[in-house]
CSV table of C-alpha atoms and ligand atoms in Angstrom, one decimal:
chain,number,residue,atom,x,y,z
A,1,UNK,CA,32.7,-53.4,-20.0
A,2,UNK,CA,34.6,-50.2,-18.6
A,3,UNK,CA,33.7,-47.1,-19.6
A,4,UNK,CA,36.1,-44.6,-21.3
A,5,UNK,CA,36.8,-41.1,-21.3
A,6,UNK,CA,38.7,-38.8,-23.3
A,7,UNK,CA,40.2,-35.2,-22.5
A,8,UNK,CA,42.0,-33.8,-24.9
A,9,UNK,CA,41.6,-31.7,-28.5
A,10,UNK,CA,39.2,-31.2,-31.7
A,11,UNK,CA,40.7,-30.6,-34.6
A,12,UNK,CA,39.9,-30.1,-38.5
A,13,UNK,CA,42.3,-31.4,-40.4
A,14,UNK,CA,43.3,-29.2,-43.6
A,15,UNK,CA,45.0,-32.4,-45.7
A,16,UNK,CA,46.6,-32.4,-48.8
A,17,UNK,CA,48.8,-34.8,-50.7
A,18,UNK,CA,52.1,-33.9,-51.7
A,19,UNK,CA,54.8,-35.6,-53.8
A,20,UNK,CA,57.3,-34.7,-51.5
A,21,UNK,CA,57.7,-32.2,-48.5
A,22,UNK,CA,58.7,-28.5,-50.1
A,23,UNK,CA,61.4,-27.1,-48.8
A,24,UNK,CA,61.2,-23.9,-47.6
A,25,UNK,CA,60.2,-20.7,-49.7
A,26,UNK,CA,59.3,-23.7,-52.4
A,27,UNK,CA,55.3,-23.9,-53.9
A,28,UNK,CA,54.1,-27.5,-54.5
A,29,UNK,CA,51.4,-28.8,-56.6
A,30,UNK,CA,49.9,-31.4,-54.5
A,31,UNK,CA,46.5,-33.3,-54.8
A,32,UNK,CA,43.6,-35.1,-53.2
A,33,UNK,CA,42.8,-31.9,-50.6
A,34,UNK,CA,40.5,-33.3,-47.9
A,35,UNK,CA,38.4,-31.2,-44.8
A,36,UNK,CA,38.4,-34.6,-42.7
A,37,UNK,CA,37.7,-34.7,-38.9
A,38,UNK,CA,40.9,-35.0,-36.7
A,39,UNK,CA,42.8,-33.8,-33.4
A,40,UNK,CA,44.4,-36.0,-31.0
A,41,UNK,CA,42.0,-36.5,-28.4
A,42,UNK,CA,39.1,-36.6,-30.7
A,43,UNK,CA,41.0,-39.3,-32.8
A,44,UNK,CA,41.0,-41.3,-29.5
A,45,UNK,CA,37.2,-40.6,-29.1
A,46,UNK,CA,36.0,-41.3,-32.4
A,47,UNK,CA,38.6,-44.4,-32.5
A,48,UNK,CA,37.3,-45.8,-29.6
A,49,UNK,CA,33.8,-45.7,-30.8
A,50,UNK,CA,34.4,-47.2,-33.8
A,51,UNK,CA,35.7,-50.0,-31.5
A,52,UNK,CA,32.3,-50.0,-30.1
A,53,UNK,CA,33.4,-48.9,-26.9
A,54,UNK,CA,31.4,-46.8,-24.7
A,55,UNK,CA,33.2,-43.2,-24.8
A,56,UNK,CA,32.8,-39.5,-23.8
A,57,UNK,CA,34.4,-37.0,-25.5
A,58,UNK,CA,35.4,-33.7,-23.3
A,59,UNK,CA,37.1,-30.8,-24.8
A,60,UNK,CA,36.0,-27.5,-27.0
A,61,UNK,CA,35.3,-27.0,-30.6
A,62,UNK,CA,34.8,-22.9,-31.7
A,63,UNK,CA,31.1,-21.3,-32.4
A,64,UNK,CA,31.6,-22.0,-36.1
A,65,UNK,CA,30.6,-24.9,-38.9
A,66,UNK,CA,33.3,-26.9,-38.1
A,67,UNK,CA,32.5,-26.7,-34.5
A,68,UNK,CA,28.9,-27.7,-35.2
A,69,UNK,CA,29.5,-30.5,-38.1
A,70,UNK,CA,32.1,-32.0,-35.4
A,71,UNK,CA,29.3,-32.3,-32.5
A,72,UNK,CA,27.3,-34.3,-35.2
A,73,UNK,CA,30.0,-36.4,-36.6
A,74,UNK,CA,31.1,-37.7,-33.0
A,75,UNK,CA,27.5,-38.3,-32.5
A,76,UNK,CA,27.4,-40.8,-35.8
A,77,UNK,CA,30.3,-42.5,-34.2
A,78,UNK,CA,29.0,-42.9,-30.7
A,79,UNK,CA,30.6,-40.5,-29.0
A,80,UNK,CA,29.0,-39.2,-26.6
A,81,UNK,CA,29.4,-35.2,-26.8
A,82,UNK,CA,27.8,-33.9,-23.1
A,83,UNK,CA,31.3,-32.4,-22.3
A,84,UNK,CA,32.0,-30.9,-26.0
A,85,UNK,CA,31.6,-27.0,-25.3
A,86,UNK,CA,31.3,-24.3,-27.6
A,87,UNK,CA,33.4,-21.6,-27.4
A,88,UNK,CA,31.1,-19.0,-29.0
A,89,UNK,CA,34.3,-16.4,-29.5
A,90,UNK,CA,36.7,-18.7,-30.8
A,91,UNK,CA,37.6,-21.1,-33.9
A,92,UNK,CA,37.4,-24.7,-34.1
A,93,UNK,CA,40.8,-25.6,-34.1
A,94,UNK,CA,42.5,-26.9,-37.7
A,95,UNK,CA,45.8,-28.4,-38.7
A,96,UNK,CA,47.1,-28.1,-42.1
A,97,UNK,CA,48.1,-31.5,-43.3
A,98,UNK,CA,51.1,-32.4,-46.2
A,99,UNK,CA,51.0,-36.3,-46.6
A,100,UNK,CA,53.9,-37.4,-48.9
A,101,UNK,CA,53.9,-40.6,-51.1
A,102,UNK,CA,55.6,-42.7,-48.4
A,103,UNK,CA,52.3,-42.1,-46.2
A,104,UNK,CA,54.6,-39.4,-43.9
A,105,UNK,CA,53.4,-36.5,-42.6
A,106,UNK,CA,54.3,-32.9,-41.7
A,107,UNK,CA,51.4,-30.9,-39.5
A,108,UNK,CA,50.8,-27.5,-38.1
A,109,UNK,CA,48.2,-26.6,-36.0
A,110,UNK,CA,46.4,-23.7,-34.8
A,111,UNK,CA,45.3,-24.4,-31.4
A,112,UNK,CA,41.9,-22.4,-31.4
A,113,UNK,CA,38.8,-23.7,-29.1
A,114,UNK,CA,41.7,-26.1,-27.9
A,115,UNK,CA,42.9,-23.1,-25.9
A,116,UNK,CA,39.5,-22.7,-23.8
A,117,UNK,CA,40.4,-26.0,-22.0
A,118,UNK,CA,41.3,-24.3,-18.9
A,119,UNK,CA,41.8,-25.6,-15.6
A,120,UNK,CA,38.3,-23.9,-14.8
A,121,UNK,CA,36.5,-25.3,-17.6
A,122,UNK,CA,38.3,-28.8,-16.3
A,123,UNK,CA,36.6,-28.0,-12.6
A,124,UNK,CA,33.4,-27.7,-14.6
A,125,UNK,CA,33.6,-30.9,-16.5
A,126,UNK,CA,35.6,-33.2,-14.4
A,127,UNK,CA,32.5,-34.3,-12.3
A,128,UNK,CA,30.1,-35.5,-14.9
A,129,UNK,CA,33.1,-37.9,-16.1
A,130,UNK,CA,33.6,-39.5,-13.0
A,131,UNK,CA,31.1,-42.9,-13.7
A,132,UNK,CA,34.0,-43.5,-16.5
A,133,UNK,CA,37.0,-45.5,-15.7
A,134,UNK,CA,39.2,-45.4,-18.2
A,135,UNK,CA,40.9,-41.8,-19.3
A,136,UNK,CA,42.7,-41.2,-22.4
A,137,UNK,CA,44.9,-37.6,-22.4
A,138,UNK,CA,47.1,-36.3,-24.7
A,139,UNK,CA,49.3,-33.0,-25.0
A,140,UNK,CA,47.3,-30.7,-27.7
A,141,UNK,CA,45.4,-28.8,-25.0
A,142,UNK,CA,46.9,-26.2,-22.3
A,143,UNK,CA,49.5,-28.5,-20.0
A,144,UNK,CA,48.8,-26.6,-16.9
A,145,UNK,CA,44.8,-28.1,-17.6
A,146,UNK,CA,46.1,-31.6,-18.6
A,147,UNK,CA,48.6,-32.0,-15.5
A,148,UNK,CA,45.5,-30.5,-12.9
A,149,UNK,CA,43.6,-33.7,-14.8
A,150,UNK,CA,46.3,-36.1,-14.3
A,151,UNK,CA,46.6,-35.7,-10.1
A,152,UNK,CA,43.0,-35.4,-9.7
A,153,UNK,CA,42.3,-38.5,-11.9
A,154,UNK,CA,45.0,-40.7,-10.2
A,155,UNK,CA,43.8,-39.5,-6.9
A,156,UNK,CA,39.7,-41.0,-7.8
A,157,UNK,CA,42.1,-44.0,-8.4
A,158,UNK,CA,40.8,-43.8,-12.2
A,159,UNK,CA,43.4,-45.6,-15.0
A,160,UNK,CA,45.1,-42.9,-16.6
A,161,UNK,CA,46.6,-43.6,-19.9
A,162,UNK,CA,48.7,-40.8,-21.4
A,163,UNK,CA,49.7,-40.2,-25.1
A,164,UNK,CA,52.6,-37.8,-24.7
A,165,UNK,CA,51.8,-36.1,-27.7
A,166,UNK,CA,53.0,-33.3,-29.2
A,167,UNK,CA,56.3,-34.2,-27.5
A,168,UNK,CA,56.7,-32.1,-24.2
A,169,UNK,CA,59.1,-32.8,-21.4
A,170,UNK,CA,57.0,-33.8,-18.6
A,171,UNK,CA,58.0,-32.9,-14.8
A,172,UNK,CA,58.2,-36.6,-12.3
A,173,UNK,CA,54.8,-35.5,-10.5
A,174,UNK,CA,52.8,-35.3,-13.8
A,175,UNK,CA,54.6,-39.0,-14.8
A,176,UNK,CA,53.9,-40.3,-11.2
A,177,UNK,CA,50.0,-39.8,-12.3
A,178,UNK,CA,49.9,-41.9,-15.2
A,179,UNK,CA,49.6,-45.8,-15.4
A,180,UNK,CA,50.2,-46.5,-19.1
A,181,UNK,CA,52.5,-44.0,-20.6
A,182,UNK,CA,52.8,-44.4,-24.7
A,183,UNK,CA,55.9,-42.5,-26.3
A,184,UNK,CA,56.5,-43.0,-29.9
A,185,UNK,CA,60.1,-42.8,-30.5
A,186,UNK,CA,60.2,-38.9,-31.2
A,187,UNK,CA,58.2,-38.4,-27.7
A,188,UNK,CA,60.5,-41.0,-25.7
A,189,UNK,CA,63.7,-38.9,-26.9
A,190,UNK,CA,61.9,-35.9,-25.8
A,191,UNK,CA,60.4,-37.5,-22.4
A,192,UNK,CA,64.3,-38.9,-21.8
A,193,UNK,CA,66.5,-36.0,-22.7
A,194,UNK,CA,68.3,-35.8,-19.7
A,195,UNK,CA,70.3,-39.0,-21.3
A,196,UNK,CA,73.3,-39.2,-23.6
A,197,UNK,CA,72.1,-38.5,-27.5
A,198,UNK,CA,73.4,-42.9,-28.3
A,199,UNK,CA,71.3,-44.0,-25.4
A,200,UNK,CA,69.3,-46.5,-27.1
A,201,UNK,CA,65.4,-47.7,-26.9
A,202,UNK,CA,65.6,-49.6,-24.2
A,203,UNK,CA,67.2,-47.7,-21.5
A,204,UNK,CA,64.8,-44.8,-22.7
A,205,UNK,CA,62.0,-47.2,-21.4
A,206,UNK,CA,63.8,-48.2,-18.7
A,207,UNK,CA,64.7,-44.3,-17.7
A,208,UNK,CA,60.8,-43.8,-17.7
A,209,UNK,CA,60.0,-46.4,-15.7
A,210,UNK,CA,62.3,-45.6,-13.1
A,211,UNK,CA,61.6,-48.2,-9.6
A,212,UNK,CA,57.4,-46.9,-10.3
A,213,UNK,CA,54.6,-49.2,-11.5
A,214,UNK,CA,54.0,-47.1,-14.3
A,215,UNK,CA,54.0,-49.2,-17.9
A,216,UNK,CA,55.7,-47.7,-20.7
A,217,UNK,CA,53.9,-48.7,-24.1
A,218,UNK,CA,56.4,-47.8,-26.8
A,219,UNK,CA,54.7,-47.1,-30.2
A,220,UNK,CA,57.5,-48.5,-33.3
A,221,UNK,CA,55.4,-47.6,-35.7
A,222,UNK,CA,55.5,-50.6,-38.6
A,223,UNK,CA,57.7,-52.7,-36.0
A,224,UNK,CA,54.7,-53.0,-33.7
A,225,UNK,CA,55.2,-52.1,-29.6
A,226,UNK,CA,57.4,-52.5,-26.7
A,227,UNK,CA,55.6,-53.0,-23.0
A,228,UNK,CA,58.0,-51.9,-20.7
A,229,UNK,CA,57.5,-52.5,-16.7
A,230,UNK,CA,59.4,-52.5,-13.6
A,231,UNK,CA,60.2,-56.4,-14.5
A,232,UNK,CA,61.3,-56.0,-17.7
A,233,UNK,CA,60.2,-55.0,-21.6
A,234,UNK,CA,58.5,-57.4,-24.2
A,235,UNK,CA,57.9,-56.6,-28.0
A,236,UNK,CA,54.7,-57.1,-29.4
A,237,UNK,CA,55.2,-57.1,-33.4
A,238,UNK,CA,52.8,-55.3,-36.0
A,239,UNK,CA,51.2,-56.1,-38.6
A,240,UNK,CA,52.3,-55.6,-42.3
A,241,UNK,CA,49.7,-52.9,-43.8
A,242,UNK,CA,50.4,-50.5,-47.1
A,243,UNK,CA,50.5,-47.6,-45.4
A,244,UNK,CA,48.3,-44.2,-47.5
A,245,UNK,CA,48.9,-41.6,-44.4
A,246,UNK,CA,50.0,-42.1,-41.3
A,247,UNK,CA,48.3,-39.5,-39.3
A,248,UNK,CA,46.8,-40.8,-36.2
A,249,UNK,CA,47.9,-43.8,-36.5
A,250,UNK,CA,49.0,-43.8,-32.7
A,251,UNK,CA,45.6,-41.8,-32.1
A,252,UNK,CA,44.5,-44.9,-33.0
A,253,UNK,CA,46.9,-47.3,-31.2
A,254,UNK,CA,45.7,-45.6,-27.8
A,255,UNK,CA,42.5,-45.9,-28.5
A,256,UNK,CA,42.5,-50.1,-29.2
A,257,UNK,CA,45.0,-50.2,-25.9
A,258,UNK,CA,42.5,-48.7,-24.2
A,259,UNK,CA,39.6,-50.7,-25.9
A,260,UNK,CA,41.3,-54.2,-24.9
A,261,UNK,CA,42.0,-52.8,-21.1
A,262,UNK,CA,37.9,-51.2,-21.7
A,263,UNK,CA,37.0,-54.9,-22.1
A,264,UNK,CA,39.2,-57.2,-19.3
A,265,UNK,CA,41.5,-58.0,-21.9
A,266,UNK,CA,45.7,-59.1,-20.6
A,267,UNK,CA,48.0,-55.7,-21.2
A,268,UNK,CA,49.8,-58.0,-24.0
A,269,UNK,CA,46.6,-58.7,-26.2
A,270,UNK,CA,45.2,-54.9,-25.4
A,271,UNK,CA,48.9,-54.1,-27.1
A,272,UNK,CA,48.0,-56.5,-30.0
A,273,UNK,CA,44.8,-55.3,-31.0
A,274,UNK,CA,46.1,-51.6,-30.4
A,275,UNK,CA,48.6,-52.8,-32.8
A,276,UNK,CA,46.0,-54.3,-35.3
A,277,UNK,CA,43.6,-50.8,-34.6
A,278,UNK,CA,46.8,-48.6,-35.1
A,279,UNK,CA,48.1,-50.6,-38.4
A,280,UNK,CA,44.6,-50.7,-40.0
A,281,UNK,CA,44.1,-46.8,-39.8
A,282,UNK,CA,47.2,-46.0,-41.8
A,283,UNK,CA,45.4,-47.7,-45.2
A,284,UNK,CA,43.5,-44.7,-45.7
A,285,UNK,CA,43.8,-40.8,-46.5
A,286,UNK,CA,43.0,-38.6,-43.3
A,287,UNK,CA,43.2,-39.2,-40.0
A,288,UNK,CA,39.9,-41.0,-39.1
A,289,UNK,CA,39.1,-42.4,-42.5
A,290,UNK,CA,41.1,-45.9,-41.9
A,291,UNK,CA,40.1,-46.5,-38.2
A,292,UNK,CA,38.1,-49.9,-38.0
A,293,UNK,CA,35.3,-51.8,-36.2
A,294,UNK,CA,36.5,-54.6,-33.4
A,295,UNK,CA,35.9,-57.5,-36.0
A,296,UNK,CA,38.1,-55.7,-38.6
A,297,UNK,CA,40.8,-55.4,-36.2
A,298,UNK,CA,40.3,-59.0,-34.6
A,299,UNK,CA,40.0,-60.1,-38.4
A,300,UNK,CA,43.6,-58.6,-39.1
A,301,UNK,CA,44.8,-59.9,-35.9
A,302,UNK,CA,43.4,-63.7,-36.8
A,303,UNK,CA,44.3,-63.8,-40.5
A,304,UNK,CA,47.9,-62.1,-41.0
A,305,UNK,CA,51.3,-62.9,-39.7
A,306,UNK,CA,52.7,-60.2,-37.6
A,307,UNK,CA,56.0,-58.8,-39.0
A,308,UNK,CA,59.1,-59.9,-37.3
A,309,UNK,CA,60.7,-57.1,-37.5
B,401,LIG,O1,47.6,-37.3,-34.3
B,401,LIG,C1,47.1,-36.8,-35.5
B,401,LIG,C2,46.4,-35.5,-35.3
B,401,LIG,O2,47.4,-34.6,-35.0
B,401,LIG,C3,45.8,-34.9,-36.5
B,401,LIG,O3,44.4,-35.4,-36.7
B,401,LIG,C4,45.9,-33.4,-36.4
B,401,LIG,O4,44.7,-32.8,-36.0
B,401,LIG,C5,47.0,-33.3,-35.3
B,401,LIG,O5,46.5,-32.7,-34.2
């Protein structure tokens, strides 16, 4: 079994339930508020250890409560938290949460501890995450940090797999680092601006592929996944789920993609149980409340139909 790694951010996630969305200047009643335990790169973490995976967290939560009650929960998931630091001066970064009746969500974040990632405090990290070979990065911390993690990553010759999210245009040399790029429709847009508005899915991936080796692992949501490669693109279809909030749903897609690759699996059957992982987490309020084991995800896979859609 590989060993995985994850840089990226700690959230708390501030989540309420809302009829609708407001519109601006409007006051809502919602319901169900929830403190729950989120963040991009921590859902990856936490996601991955649920998987059973082994998995080290590195990132920084603030010297407050939240900061300490995240150190213990990642514990009680199996995270291992040697490269979690404190950032004594700062807050533990939150995003407030609105998830509508359709299981859509609107966030905001305040970036907080996130912030202290530096490209120094990745210097000071960086080699006591070198006996993991699989790294999981996302977009919630400083770039300059996460790009200065990509080269030196690609350049150990470790398997980079990165969740381009919150959508950011990325510059070719940051791309050329990755091996399994994983743009849900919003962030393959942004990644792929540069072509006309009606160009459609397909010659997005395409675009982002370019003549490299990189793989582009579309995320479609409900419709499942598209593998893209220099030798062509093959849908993988979900699985039909009622869906309570979608947050971290592709937290959780990266994290089963990464599981299946953790454990020798084909890219096509890592993409289905990412698929199963990423489908499952949606049936429950809060980020991390829906993510399940390896046999609830293999159970989904071996029991239900995927959609054909
Ligand atoms: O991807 C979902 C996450 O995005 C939430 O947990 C929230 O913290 C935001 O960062």
């Amino acid at each position: 079994m590989k060993k995985c790694a994850v840089i990226g951010s700690i959230n708390m996630d501030l989540v309420l339930r809302v009829p609708r969305f407001p519109r601006p200047g409007e006051s809502l009643i919602g319901s169900s508020f929830k403190t729950t335990f989120g963040g991009k790169g921590a859902n990856q973490a936490v996601a991955l250890g649920k998987l059973g995976i082994p998995v080290r967290m590195a990132g920084q939560v603030g010297g407050d409560a939240f900061g300490e009650a995240y150190c213990e929960h990642f514990q009680s998931c199996g995270v291992d938290v040697r490269a979690v630091q404190r950032a004594q001066d700062l807050t533990t970064a939150v995003a407030d949460i609105f998830v509508n009746d359709a299981g859509e969500n609107f966030i905001g974040t305040d970036p907080g501890a996130n912030l202290a990632c530096t490209p120094e405090w990745l210097d000071r990290i960086l080699p006591g995450l070198m006996d993991c070979d699989i790294f999981l990065l996302q977009l919630e911390i400083p770039l300059e940090s996460v790009f200065c993690a990509l080269k030196r990553l690609h350049a150990a010759g470790k398997t980079v797999i990165l969740d381009p999210a919150s959508a950011a245009p990325l510059p070719e040399e940051a791309l050329a680092c990755v091996d399994y790029l994983t743009p849900n429709e919003t962030e393959l847009r942004t990644l792929t601006g540069n072509l006309p508005e009606a160009s459609g899915t397909e010659e997005r991936i395409r675009a982002l592929i370019g003549g490299s080796d990189r793989v582009v692992v579309h995320k479609s949501g409900a419709h499942g996944a598209y593998i893209g490669t220099r030798h062509g693109i093959t849908h993988v279809p979900g699985y039909p789920v009622k869906a309570v909030d979608t947050t971290a749903a592709g937290d959780t897609f990266n994290a089963g993609l990464a599981a299946g690759l953790a454990m020798g699996r084909s890219l096509e059957e890592s993409v289905r149980l990412a698929n199963a992982a990423g489908a499952l987490a949606v049936t429950a309020l809060g980020a991390q409340a829906g993510m399940p084991t390896l046999e609830a995800a293999e159970s989904l896979m071996a029991n239900s139909a995927s959609t054909l859609r």
